[in-house]
Amino acid sequence: MKTDIILSGVGGQGILSIATIIGEAATRMGLNLKQAEVHGMSQRGGDVQSNLRLSDAPIASDLIALGNADLILSLEPMEALRYLPYLSKEGWIITSSAPFVNIPNYPDVDALLAELDAQPHVVALDVEQLAKEHQMPKSANVILLGAAAAFLKVLDAPTLRESVARIFAVKGEAVVSLNQQAFDLGYDYVKQLHAQCL
């Protein structure tokens, strides 16, 4: 059993934190893990993309071939669509619906969201707005991870939630609690709206 994930977004959004939490959970579960080097500009505002491969069997390459990703996990809708050629026919896009307009020729937002909605398997939620509404402005990425938890076939949600606690433990109990609440918020959102996927 395996899960191949394209992680994408913009520098400063927390993509690397998501990768760290997933990696920690995979290690705890005794899975094989390979992560390709992060491509793009990691400074705030630059596009960031990485391949993350998890399996209970040995993994030959750290790169995901075209048409083979099980999941595109993105904190930015344009970045999610950029990697569509990598998504398998049965694969899912889990993305923030809030655009991060960081370039002068950013596509028309309505057209962008319409293209995203036209995809057969997509969960799009405004994690930035959810984070603001729940007074957790720095945890939008963990909300997105919670939403993706049901689609990470080789990992279970409780293990991911425990990994959130372990990764944030150095920042204190209040930060751990906030991020676990953020994880639950994303997970519950998907449970309510996409029960057929779980």
JSON list of C-alpha atoms in Angstrom, two decimals:
[
{"chain": "A", "resi": 1, "resn": "MET", "atom": "CA", "xyz": [0.00, 0.00, 0.00]},
{"chain": "A", "resi": 2, "resn": "LYS", "atom": "CA", "xyz": [1.31, 3.43, -0.89]},
{"chain": "A", "resi": 3, "resn": "THR", "atom": "CA", "xyz": [0.44, 7.11, -1.05]},
{"chain": "A", "resi": 4, "resn": "ASP", "atom": "CA", "xyz": [2.23, 9.52, -3.39]},
{"chain": "A", "resi": 5, "resn": "ILE", "atom": "CA", "xyz": [1.71, 13.18, -2.54]},
{"chain": "A", "resi": 6, "resn": "ILE", "atom": "CA", "xyz": [2.52, 16.39, -4.38]},
{"chain": "A", "resi": 7, "resn": "LEU", "atom": "CA", "xyz": [2.87, 19.19, -1.82]},
{"chain": "A", "resi": 8, "resn": "SER", "atom": "CA", "xyz": [2.57, 22.68, -3.26]},
{"chain": "A", "resi": 9, "resn": "GLY", "atom": "CA", "xyz": [2.06, 26.24, -2.21]},
{"chain": "A", "resi": 10, "resn": "VAL", "atom": "CA", "xyz": [3.88, 29.49, -1.65]},
{"chain": "A", "resi": 11, "resn": "GLY", "atom": "CA", "xyz": [6.87, 30.11, 0.58]},
{"chain": "A", "resi": 12, "resn": "GLY", "atom": "CA", "xyz": [5.84, 31.01, 4.11]},
{"chain": "A", "resi": 13, "resn": "GLN", "atom": "CA", "xyz": [2.52, 29.12, 4.05]},
{"chain": "A", "resi": 14, "resn": "GLY", "atom": "CA", "xyz": [3.79, 26.10, 5.97]},
{"chain": "A", "resi": 15, "resn": "ILE", "atom": "CA", "xyz": [4.18, 23.40, 3.30]},
{"chain": "A", "resi": 16, "resn": "LEU", "atom": "CA", "xyz": [7.41, 22.17, 4.89]},
{"chain": "A", "resi": 17, "resn": "SER", "atom": "CA", "xyz": [5.68, 21.85, 8.27]},
{"chain": "A", "resi": 18, "resn": "ILE", "atom": "CA", "xyz": [3.02, 19.64, 6.66]},
{"chain": "A", "resi": 19, "resn": "ALA", "atom": "CA", "xyz": [5.76, 17.47, 5.15]},
{"chain": "A", "resi": 20, "resn": "THR", "atom": "CA", "xyz": [7.50, 17.21, 8.53]},
{"chain": "A", "resi": 21, "resn": "ILE", "atom": "CA", "xyz": [4.30, 16.11, 10.31]},
{"chain": "A", "resi": 22, "resn": "ILE", "atom": "CA", "xyz": [3.47, 13.52, 7.64]},
{"chain": "A", "resi": 23, "resn": "GLY", "atom": "CA", "xyz": [7.06, 12.26, 7.69]},
{"chain": "A", "resi": 24, "resn": "GLU", "atom": "CA", "xyz": [7.05, 11.92, 11.47]},
{"chain": "A", "resi": 25, "resn": "ALA", "atom": "CA", "xyz": [3.78, 9.99, 11.40]},
{"chain": "A", "resi": 26, "resn": "ALA", "atom": "CA", "xyz": [5.06, 7.70, 8.63]},
{"chain": "A", "resi": 27, "resn": "THR", "atom": "CA", "xyz": [8.22, 6.96, 10.62]},
{"chain": "A", "resi": 28, "resn": "ARG", "atom": "CA", "xyz": [6.15, 6.16, 13.71]},
{"chain": "A", "resi": 29, "resn": "MET", "atom": "CA", "xyz": [4.10, 3.69, 11.67]},
{"chain": "A", "resi": 30, "resn": "GLY", "atom": "CA", "xyz": [7.22, 2.01, 10.28]},
{"chain": "A", "resi": 31, "resn": "LEU", "atom": "CA", "xyz": [6.56, 3.09, 6.69]},
{"chain": "A", "resi": 32, "resn": "ASN", "atom": "CA", "xyz": [9.12, 3.72, 4.00]},
{"chain": "A", "resi": 33, "resn": "LEU", "atom": "CA", "xyz": [9.39, 7.39, 3.12]},
{"chain": "A", "resi": 34, "resn": "LYS", "atom": "CA", "xyz": [11.09, 9.34, 0.36]},
{"chain": "A", "resi": 35, "resn": "GLN", "atom": "CA", "xyz": [10.87, 13.07, -0.17]},
{"chain": "A", "resi": 36, "resn": "ALA", "atom": "CA", "xyz": [12.23, 14.83, -3.22]},
{"chain": "A", "resi": 37, "resn": "GLU", "atom": "CA", "xyz": [14.14, 18.02, -2.77]},
{"chain": "A", "resi": 38, "resn": "VAL", "atom": "CA", "xyz": [11.87, 21.03, -2.42]},
{"chain": "A", "resi": 39, "resn": "HIS", "atom": "CA", "xyz": [11.73, 22.92, -5.70]},
{"chain": "A", "resi": 40, "resn": "GLY", "atom": "CA", "xyz": [11.12, 26.63, -6.02]},
{"chain": "A", "resi": 41, "resn": "MET", "atom": "CA", "xyz": [11.81, 29.56, -3.77]},
{"chain": "A", "resi": 42, "resn": "SER", "atom": "CA", "xyz": [11.38, 28.82, -0.10]},
{"chain": "A", "resi": 43, "resn": "GLN", "atom": "CA", "xyz": [11.35, 32.50, 0.86]},
{"chain": "A", "resi": 44, "resn": "ARG", "atom": "CA", "xyz": [7.99, 34.14, 1.48]},
{"chain": "A", "resi": 45, "resn": "GLY", "atom": "CA", "xyz": [6.04, 34.54, -1.75]},
{"chain": "A", "resi": 46, "resn": "GLY", "atom": "CA", "xyz": [7.93, 32.07, -3.96]},
{"chain": "A", "resi": 47, "resn": "ASP", "atom": "CA", "xyz": [6.32, 28.88, -5.26]},
{"chain": "A", "resi": 48, "resn": "VAL", "atom": "CA", "xyz": [7.25, 25.70, -3.41]},
{"chain": "A", "resi": 49, "resn": "GLN", "atom": "CA", "xyz": [6.71, 22.10, -4.52]},
{"chain": "A", "resi": 50, "resn": "SER", "atom": "CA", "xyz": [7.86, 18.74, -3.22]},
{"chain": "A", "resi": 51, "resn": "ASN", "atom": "CA", "xyz": [7.19, 15.05, -3.82]},
{"chain": "A", "resi": 52, "resn": "LEU", "atom": "CA", "xyz": [6.45, 12.93, -0.76]},
{"chain": "A", "resi": 53, "resn": "ARG", "atom": "CA", "xyz": [6.17, 9.17, -1.17]},
{"chain": "A", "resi": 54, "resn": "LEU", "atom": "CA", "xyz": [4.97, 6.77, 1.55]},
{"chain": "A", "resi": 55, "resn": "SER", "atom": "CA", "xyz": [4.76, 2.99, 1.28]},
{"chain": "A", "resi": 56, "resn": "ASP", "atom": "CA", "xyz": [4.80, -0.22, 3.28]},
{"chain": "A", "resi": 57, "resn": "ALA", "atom": "CA", "xyz": [7.14, -1.58, 0.56]},
{"chain": "A", "resi": 58, "resn": "PRO", "atom": "CA", "xyz": [10.55, -0.29, -0.57]},
{"chain": "A", "resi": 59, "resn": "ILE", "atom": "CA", "xyz": [10.43, 2.89, -2.70]},
{"chain": "A", "resi": 60, "resn": "ALA", "atom": "CA", "xyz": [12.75, 3.05, -5.71]},
{"chain": "A", "resi": 61, "resn": "SER", "atom": "CA", "xyz": [12.58, 6.75, -6.55]},
{"chain": "A", "resi": 62, "resn": "ASP", "atom": "CA", "xyz": [11.83, 9.92, -4.65]},
{"chain": "A", "resi": 63, "resn": "LEU", "atom": "CA", "xyz": [10.09, 11.43, -7.70]},
{"chain": "A", "resi": 64, "resn": "ILE", "atom": "CA", "xyz": [6.43, 10.87, -8.62]},
{"chain": "A", "resi": 65, "resn": "ALA", "atom": "CA", "xyz": [5.84, 10.10, -12.28]},
{"chain": "A", "resi": 66, "resn": "LEU", "atom": "CA", "xyz": [3.21, 11.92, -14.36]},
{"chain": "A", "resi": 67, "resn": "GLY", "atom": "CA", "xyz": [-0.26, 10.54, -13.69]},
{"chain": "A", "resi": 68, "resn": "ASN", "atom": "CA", "xyz": [0.74, 8.71, -10.52]},
{"chain": "A", "resi": 69, "resn": "ALA", "atom": "CA", "xyz": [0.09, 11.07, -7.60]},
{"chain": "A", "resi": 70, "resn": "ASP", "atom": "CA", "xyz": [-2.65, 9.95, -5.23]},
{"chain": "A", "resi": 71, "resn": "LEU", "atom": "CA", "xyz": [-2.96, 13.40, -3.74]},
{"chain": "A", "resi": 72, "resn": "ILE", "atom": "CA", "xyz": [-2.17, 17.01, -4.51]},
{"chain": "A", "resi": 73, "resn": "LEU", "atom": "CA", "xyz": [-2.05, 18.82, -1.19]},
{"chain": "A", "resi": 74, "resn": "SER", "atom": "CA", "xyz": [-1.85, 22.55, -1.82]},
{"chain": "A", "resi": 75, "resn": "LEU", "atom": "CA", "xyz": [-2.12, 25.76, 0.16]},
{"chain": "A", "resi": 76, "resn": "GLU", "atom": "CA", "xyz": [-2.80, 27.77, -3.01]},
{"chain": "A", "resi": 77, "resn": "PRO", "atom": "CA", "xyz": [-5.35, 26.98, -5.76]},
{"chain": "A", "resi": 78, "resn": "MET", "atom": "CA", "xyz": [-3.24, 28.01, -8.76]},
{"chain": "A", "resi": 79, "resn": "GLU", "atom": "CA", "xyz": [-0.38, 25.87, -7.43]},
{"chain": "A", "resi": 80, "resn": "ALA", "atom": "CA", "xyz": [-2.77, 22.92, -7.08]},
{"chain": "A", "resi": 81, "resn": "LEU", "atom": "CA", "xyz": [-3.78, 23.20, -10.73]},
{"chain": "A", "resi": 82, "resn": "ARG", "atom": "CA", "xyz": [-0.16, 23.57, -11.86]},
{"chain": "A", "resi": 83, "resn": "TYR", "atom": "CA", "xyz": [0.52, 19.94, -10.90]},
{"chain": "A", "resi": 84, "resn": "LEU", "atom": "CA", "xyz": [-2.63, 18.34, -12.39]},
{"chain": "A", "resi": 85, "resn": "PRO", "atom": "CA", "xyz": [-0.57, 16.34, -14.93]},
{"chain": "A", "resi": 86, "resn": "TYR", "atom": "CA", "xyz": [0.90, 14.39, -11.99]},
{"chain": "A", "resi": 87, "resn": "LEU", "atom": "CA", "xyz": [-2.47, 13.40, -10.53]},
{"chain": "A", "resi": 88, "resn": "SER", "atom": "CA", "xyz": [-3.82, 9.90, -11.16]},
{"chain": "A", "resi": 89, "resn": "LYS", "atom": "CA", "xyz": [-7.36, 9.48, -12.49]},
{"chain": "A", "resi": 90, "resn": "GLU", "atom": "CA", "xyz": [-8.54, 8.41, -9.05]},
{"chain": "A", "resi": 91, "resn": "GLY", "atom": "CA", "xyz": [-6.41, 10.98, -7.22]},
{"chain": "A", "resi": 92, "resn": "TRP", "atom": "CA", "xyz": [-7.70, 13.80, -5.04]},
{"chain": "A", "resi": 93, "resn": "ILE", "atom": "CA", "xyz": [-6.88, 17.50, -4.81]},
{"chain": "A", "resi": 94, "resn": "ILE", "atom": "CA", "xyz": [-7.04, 18.90, -1.29]},
{"chain": "A", "resi": 95, "resn": "THR", "atom": "CA", "xyz": [-6.45, 22.64, -1.51]},
{"chain": "A", "resi": 96, "resn": "SER", "atom": "CA", "xyz": [-7.02, 26.01, -0.01]},
{"chain": "A", "resi": 97, "resn": "SER", "atom": "CA", "xyz": [-9.52, 27.96, -2.09]},
{"chain": "A", "resi": 98, "resn": "ALA", "atom": "CA", "xyz": [-7.97, 31.31, -1.12]},
{"chain": "A", "resi": 99, "resn": "PRO", "atom": "CA", "xyz": [-5.67, 32.69, -3.83]},
{"chain": "A", "resi": 100, "resn": "PHE", "atom": "CA", "xyz": [-2.27, 34.10, -2.87]},
{"chain": "A", "resi": 101, "resn": "VAL", "atom": "CA", "xyz": [-1.94, 36.77, -5.54]},
{"chain": "A", "resi": 102, "resn": "ASN", "atom": "CA", "xyz": [1.81, 37.28, -5.64]},
{"chain": "A", "resi": 103, "resn": "ILE", "atom": "CA", "xyz": [2.43, 37.89, -9.34]},
{"chain": "A", "resi": 104, "resn": "PRO", "atom": "CA", "xyz": [1.12, 40.65, -11.65]},
{"chain": "A", "resi": 105, "resn": "ASN", "atom": "CA", "xyz": [-0.32, 38.21, -14.20]},
{"chain": "A", "resi": 106, "resn": "TYR", "atom": "CA", "xyz": [-2.15, 36.01, -11.69]},
{"chain": "A", "resi": 107, "resn": "PRO", "atom": "CA", "xyz": [-5.05, 34.26, -13.48]},
{"chain": "A", "resi": 108, "resn": "ASP", "atom": "CA", "xyz": [-8.63, 35.44, -13.14]},
{"chain": "A", "resi": 109, "resn": "VAL", "atom": "CA", "xyz": [-9.71, 34.13, -9.75]},
{"chain": "A", "resi": 110, "resn": "ASP", "atom": "CA", "xyz": [-13.25, 33.14, -10.80]},
{"chain": "A", "resi": 111, "resn": "ALA", "atom": "CA", "xyz": [-11.91, 31.19, -13.80]},
{"chain": "A", "resi": 112, "resn": "LEU", "atom": "CA", "xyz": [-9.28, 29.56, -11.61]},
{"chain": "A", "resi": 113, "resn": "LEU", "atom": "CA", "xyz": [-11.82, 28.40, -9.04]},
{"chain": "A", "resi": 114, "resn": "ALA", "atom": "CA", "xyz": [-14.18, 27.21, -11.79]},
{"chain": "A", "resi": 115, "resn": "GLU", "atom": "CA", "xyz": [-11.39, 25.06, -13.23]},
{"chain": "A", "resi": 116, "resn": "LEU", "atom": "CA", "xyz": [-10.70, 23.66, -9.78]},
{"chain": "A", "resi": 117, "resn": "ASP", "atom": "CA", "xyz": [-14.41, 22.90, -9.24]},
{"chain": "A", "resi": 118, "resn": "ALA", "atom": "CA", "xyz": [-14.50, 21.09, -12.59]},
{"chain": "A", "resi": 119, "resn": "GLN", "atom": "CA", "xyz": [-12.05, 18.46, -11.35]},
{"chain": "A", "resi": 120, "resn": "PRO", "atom": "CA", "xyz": [-13.69, 15.13, -10.44]},
{"chain": "A", "resi": 121, "resn": "HIS", "atom": "CA", "xyz": [-12.12, 14.70, -6.99]},
{"chain": "A", "resi": 122, "resn": "VAL", "atom": "CA", "xyz": [-11.49, 17.91, -5.11]},
{"chain": "A", "resi": 123, "resn": "VAL", "atom": "CA", "xyz": [-11.84, 19.30, -1.61]},
{"chain": "A", "resi": 124, "resn": "ALA", "atom": "CA", "xyz": [-11.39, 23.07, -1.59]},
{"chain": "A", "resi": 125, "resn": "LEU", "atom": "CA", "xyz": [-11.74, 25.05, 1.59]},
{"chain": "A", "resi": 126, "resn": "ASP", "atom": "CA", "xyz": [-10.68, 28.52, 2.64]},
{"chain": "A", "resi": 127, "resn": "VAL", "atom": "CA", "xyz": [-8.24, 27.50, 5.36]},
{"chain": "A", "resi": 128, "resn": "GLU", "atom": "CA", "xyz": [-7.10, 31.09, 5.87]},
{"chain": "A", "resi": 129, "resn": "GLN", "atom": "CA", "xyz": [-10.65, 32.21, 6.66]},
{"chain": "A", "resi": 130, "resn": "LEU", "atom": "CA", "xyz": [-11.28, 29.19, 8.90]},
{"chain": "A", "resi": 131, "resn": "ALA", "atom": "CA", "xyz": [-8.06, 29.93, 10.77]},
{"chain": "A", "resi": 132, "resn": "LYS", "atom": "CA", "xyz": [-9.12, 33.56, 11.32]},
{"chain": "A", "resi": 133, "resn": "GLU", "atom": "CA", "xyz": [-12.62, 32.62, 12.42]},
{"chain": "A", "resi": 134, "resn": "HIS", "atom": "CA", "xyz": [-11.22, 30.23, 15.04]},
{"chain": "A", "resi": 135, "resn": "GLN", "atom": "CA", "xyz": [-8.43, 32.55, 16.23]},
{"chain": "A", "resi": 136, "resn": "MET", "atom": "CA", "xyz": [-5.63, 30.34, 14.90]},
{"chain": "A", "resi": 137, "resn": "PRO", "atom": "CA", "xyz": [-4.10, 32.52, 12.15]},
{"chain": "A", "resi": 138, "resn": "LYS", "atom": "CA", "xyz": [-0.80, 30.61, 12.02]},
{"chain": "A", "resi": 139, "resn": "SER", "atom": "CA", "xyz": [-2.42, 27.18, 11.73]},
{"chain": "A", "resi": 140, "resn": "ALA", "atom": "CA", "xyz": [-4.07, 27.30, 8.30]},
{"chain": "A", "resi": 141, "resn": "ASN", "atom": "CA", "xyz": [-1.62, 24.66, 7.06]},
{"chain": "A", "resi": 142, "resn": "VAL", "atom": "CA", "xyz": [-2.58, 22.26, 9.86]},
{"chain": "A", "resi": 143, "resn": "ILE", "atom": "CA", "xyz": [-6.27, 22.77, 9.04]},
{"chain": "A", "resi": 144, "resn": "LEU", "atom": "CA", "xyz": [-5.45, 21.69, 5.48]},
{"chain": "A", "resi": 145, "resn": "LEU", "atom": "CA", "xyz": [-3.53, 18.66, 6.78]},
{"chain": "A", "resi": 146, "resn": "GLY", "atom": "CA", "xyz": [-6.57, 17.68, 8.85]},
{"chain": "A", "resi": 147, "resn": "ALA", "atom": "CA", "xyz": [-8.74, 17.92, 5.74]},
{"chain": "A", "resi": 148, "resn": "ALA", "atom": "CA", "xyz": [-6.28, 15.69, 3.87]},
{"chain": "A", "resi": 149, "resn": "ALA", "atom": "CA", "xyz": [-5.99, 13.11, 6.66]},
{"chain": "A", "resi": 150, "resn": "ALA", "atom": "CA", "xyz": [-8.82, 10.93, 5.35]},
{"chain": "A", "resi": 151, "resn": "PHE", "atom": "CA", "xyz": [-7.07, 10.63, 1.97]},
{"chain": "A", "resi": 152, "resn": "LEU", "atom": "CA", "xyz": [-3.64, 9.57, 3.25]},
{"chain": "A", "resi": 153, "resn": "LYS", "atom": "CA", "xyz": [-4.39, 5.88, 2.85]},
{"chain": "A", "resi": 154, "resn": "VAL", "atom": "CA", "xyz": [-1.27, 4.53, 4.55]},
{"chain": "A", "resi": 155, "resn": "LEU", "atom": "CA", "xyz": [-1.62, 6.83, 7.59]},
{"chain": "A", "resi": 156, "resn": "ASP", "atom": "CA", "xyz": [-4.45, 7.08, 10.08]},
{"chain": "A", "resi": 157, "resn": "ALA", "atom": "CA", "xyz": [-5.80, 10.35, 11.47]},
{"chain": "A", "resi": 158, "resn": "PRO", "atom": "CA", "xyz": [-5.00, 9.61, 15.15]},
{"chain": "A", "resi": 159, "resn": "THR", "atom": "CA", "xyz": [-1.32, 9.01, 14.31]},
{"chain": "A", "resi": 160, "resn": "LEU", "atom": "CA", "xyz": [-1.18, 12.24, 12.31]},
{"chain": "A", "resi": 161, "resn": "ARG", "atom": "CA", "xyz": [-2.82, 14.13, 15.17]},
{"chain": "A", "resi": 162, "resn": "GLU", "atom": "CA", "xyz": [-0.24, 12.71, 17.62]},
{"chain": "A", "resi": 163, "resn": "SER", "atom": "CA", "xyz": [2.52, 13.78, 15.22]},
{"chain": "A", "resi": 164, "resn": "VAL", "atom": "CA", "xyz": [1.14, 17.32, 15.24]},
{"chain": "A", "resi": 165, "resn": "ALA", "atom": "CA", "xyz": [1.64, 17.29, 19.01]},
{"chain": "A", "resi": 166, "resn": "ARG", "atom": "CA", "xyz": [5.18, 15.91, 18.78]},
{"chain": "A", "resi": 167, "resn": "ILE", "atom": "CA", "xyz": [6.29, 18.37, 16.09]},
{"chain": "A", "resi": 168, "resn": "PHE", "atom": "CA", "xyz": [4.94, 21.39, 17.97]},
{"chain": "A", "resi": 169, "resn": "ALA", "atom": "CA", "xyz": [5.90, 20.17, 21.46]},
{"chain": "A", "resi": 170, "resn": "VAL", "atom": "CA", "xyz": [8.97, 22.45, 21.62]},
{"chain": "A", "resi": 171, "resn": "LYS", "atom": "CA", "xyz": [6.67, 25.48, 21.30]},
{"chain": "A", "resi": 172, "resn": "GLY", "atom": "CA", "xyz": [4.66, 24.63, 24.40]},
{"chain": "A", "resi": 173, "resn": "GLU", "atom": "CA", "xyz": [1.35, 23.07, 25.34]},
{"chain": "A", "resi": 174, "resn": "ALA", "atom": "CA", "xyz": [-0.76, 26.04, 24.18]},
{"chain": "A", "resi": 175, "resn": "VAL", "atom": "CA", "xyz": [0.67, 25.80, 20.63]},
{"chain": "A", "resi": 176, "resn": "VAL", "atom": "CA", "xyz": [0.22, 22.02, 20.63]},
{"chain": "A", "resi": 177, "resn": "SER", "atom": "CA", "xyz": [-3.42, 22.36, 21.70]},
{"chain": "A", "resi": 178, "resn": "LEU", "atom": "CA", "xyz": [-4.12, 25.06, 19.10]},
{"chain": "A", "resi": 179, "resn": "ASN", "atom": "CA", "xyz": [-2.64, 23.00, 16.27]},
{"chain": "A", "resi": 180, "resn": "GLN", "atom": "CA", "xyz": [-4.48, 19.85, 17.30]},
{"chain": "A", "resi": 181, "resn": "GLN", "atom": "CA", "xyz": [-7.71, 21.88, 17.28]},
{"chain": "A", "resi": 182, "resn": "ALA", "atom": "CA", "xyz": [-6.75, 23.11, 13.79]},
{"chain": "A", "resi": 183, "resn": "PHE", "atom": "CA", "xyz": [-6.19, 19.52, 12.65]},
{"chain": "A", "resi": 184, "resn": "ASP", "atom": "CA", "xyz": [-9.60, 18.49, 14.06]},
{"chain": "A", "resi": 185, "resn": "LEU", "atom": "CA", "xyz": [-11.26, 21.45, 12.33]},
{"chain": "A", "resi": 186, "resn": "GLY", "atom": "CA", "xyz": [-10.01, 20.35, 8.90]},
{"chain": "A", "resi": 187, "resn": "TYR", "atom": "CA", "xyz": [-10.75, 16.69, 9.54]},
{"chain": "A", "resi": 188, "resn": "ASP", "atom": "CA", "xyz": [-14.30, 17.38, 10.75]},
{"chain": "A", "resi": 189, "resn": "TYR", "atom": "CA", "xyz": [-14.94, 19.64, 7.74]},
{"chain": "A", "resi": 190, "resn": "VAL", "atom": "CA", "xyz": [-14.19, 16.75, 5.37]},
{"chain": "A", "resi": 191, "resn": "LYS", "atom": "CA", "xyz": [-16.15, 14.26, 7.48]},
{"chain": "A", "resi": 192, "resn": "GLN", "atom": "CA", "xyz": [-19.25, 16.44, 7.27]},
{"chain": "A", "resi": 193, "resn": "LEU", "atom": "CA", "xyz": [-19.08, 17.38, 3.59]},
{"chain": "A", "resi": 194, "resn": "HIS", "atom": "CA", "xyz": [-17.43, 14.35, 2.05]},
{"chain": "A", "resi": 195, "resn": "ALA", "atom": "CA", "xyz": [-18.55, 11.42, 4.17]},
{"chain": "A", "resi": 196, "resn": "GLN", "atom": "CA", "xyz": [-18.58, 9.17, 1.11]},
{"chain": "A", "resi": 197, "resn": "CYS", "atom": "CA", "xyz": [-14.79, 9.57, 0.79]},
{"chain": "A", "resi": 198, "resn": "LEU", "atom": "CA", "xyz": [-13.97, 8.38, 4.29]}
]
